[in-house]
Short mmCIF file of C-alpha atoms in Angstrom, two decimals:
data_model
loop_
_atom_site.label_atom_id
_atom_site.label_comp_id
_atom_site.label_asym_id
_atom_site.label_seq_id
_atom_site.Cartn_x
_atom_site.Cartn_y
_atom_site.Cartn_z
CA MET A 1410 -67.71 -93.65 41.95
CA ASP A 1411 -63.94 -92.71 41.80
CA SER A 1412 -64.24 -93.07 38.16
CA LEU A 1413 -67.63 -91.63 36.49
CA ASN A 1414 -67.35 -91.00 33.01
CA GLN A 1415 -68.72 -87.91 31.24
CA ILE A 1416 -71.92 -88.87 30.50
CA GLU A 1417 -72.18 -89.96 34.19
CA ILE A 1418 -70.72 -86.64 35.10
CA GLN A 1419 -73.54 -84.75 33.02
CA ASN A 1420 -76.39 -86.51 34.01
CA ILE A 1421 -75.49 -85.72 38.01
CA ARG A 1422 -75.46 -82.10 36.70
CA HIS A 1423 -78.78 -82.84 35.10
CA LEU A 1424 -80.22 -84.02 38.24
CA TYR A 1425 -78.50 -81.15 40.37
CA GLY A 1426 -80.35 -78.69 38.23
CA HIS A 1427 -83.63 -80.27 37.94
CA SER A 1428 -83.65 -80.79 41.40
CA SER A 1429 -83.34 -76.52 41.95
CA ASN A 1430 -86.25 -76.30 39.74
CA PHE A 1431 -88.33 -79.12 41.50
CA CYS A 1432 -88.14 -76.81 44.74
CA GLU A 1433 -89.16 -73.70 42.44
CA LYS A 1434 -92.30 -75.46 41.43
CA ILE A 1435 -92.89 -76.71 44.74
CA ALA A 1436 -92.94 -73.16 46.34
CA TYR A 1437 -95.56 -72.52 43.76
CA TYR A 1438 -97.45 -75.10 44.22
CA LYS A 1439 -98.01 -74.00 48.00
CA THR A 1440 -99.28 -70.86 47.09
CA LEU A 1441 -102.36 -72.72 45.71
CA THR A 1442 -103.26 -74.46 48.56
CA GLN A 1443 -104.46 -73.72 52.17
CA ASP A 1444 -104.11 -77.61 53.24
CA THR A 1445 -101.16 -77.76 55.99
CA GLN A 1446 -100.89 -81.25 55.29
CA VAL A 1447 -100.34 -80.71 51.66
CA THR A 1448 -97.78 -78.17 52.17
CA ASP A 1449 -95.93 -80.02 54.66
CA VAL A 1450 -95.63 -82.82 52.09
CA LEU A 1451 -94.38 -80.37 49.78
CA ASP A 1452 -91.99 -79.13 52.48
CA GLU A 1453 -90.39 -82.34 52.88
CA ILE A 1454 -89.98 -83.23 49.27
CA CYS A 1455 -88.16 -79.84 48.90
CA THR A 1456 -86.05 -80.53 51.86
CA GLU A 1457 -85.35 -84.28 49.89
CA CYS A 1458 -84.36 -81.94 46.80
CA THR A 1459 -82.18 -80.21 48.74
CA SER A 1460 -80.35 -82.94 50.04
CA LEU A 1461 -80.41 -84.98 46.88
CA LYS A 1462 -78.26 -81.58 45.39
CA THR A 1463 -75.84 -81.70 48.53
CA GLU A 1464 -75.20 -85.39 47.70
CA LEU A 1465 -74.51 -85.14 43.86
CA SER A 1466 -72.52 -82.01 44.62
CA ASN A 1467 -70.06 -84.02 47.10
CA LEU A 1468 -70.15 -86.70 43.97
CA LEU A 1469 -68.64 -83.91 41.58
#
């Protein structure tokens, strides 16, 4: 991964930005339900998105 071209870097930046948007949408969806199983799954997805952001930022 030492030689990323410009398009690959741009794609990584887009993924980074989208993962932020996913967490915002997930937070909204959590307000629509009272089911703890659903909120737990949504929390896990947001945690994974945050981990993805960290890993992507390490690439840049």
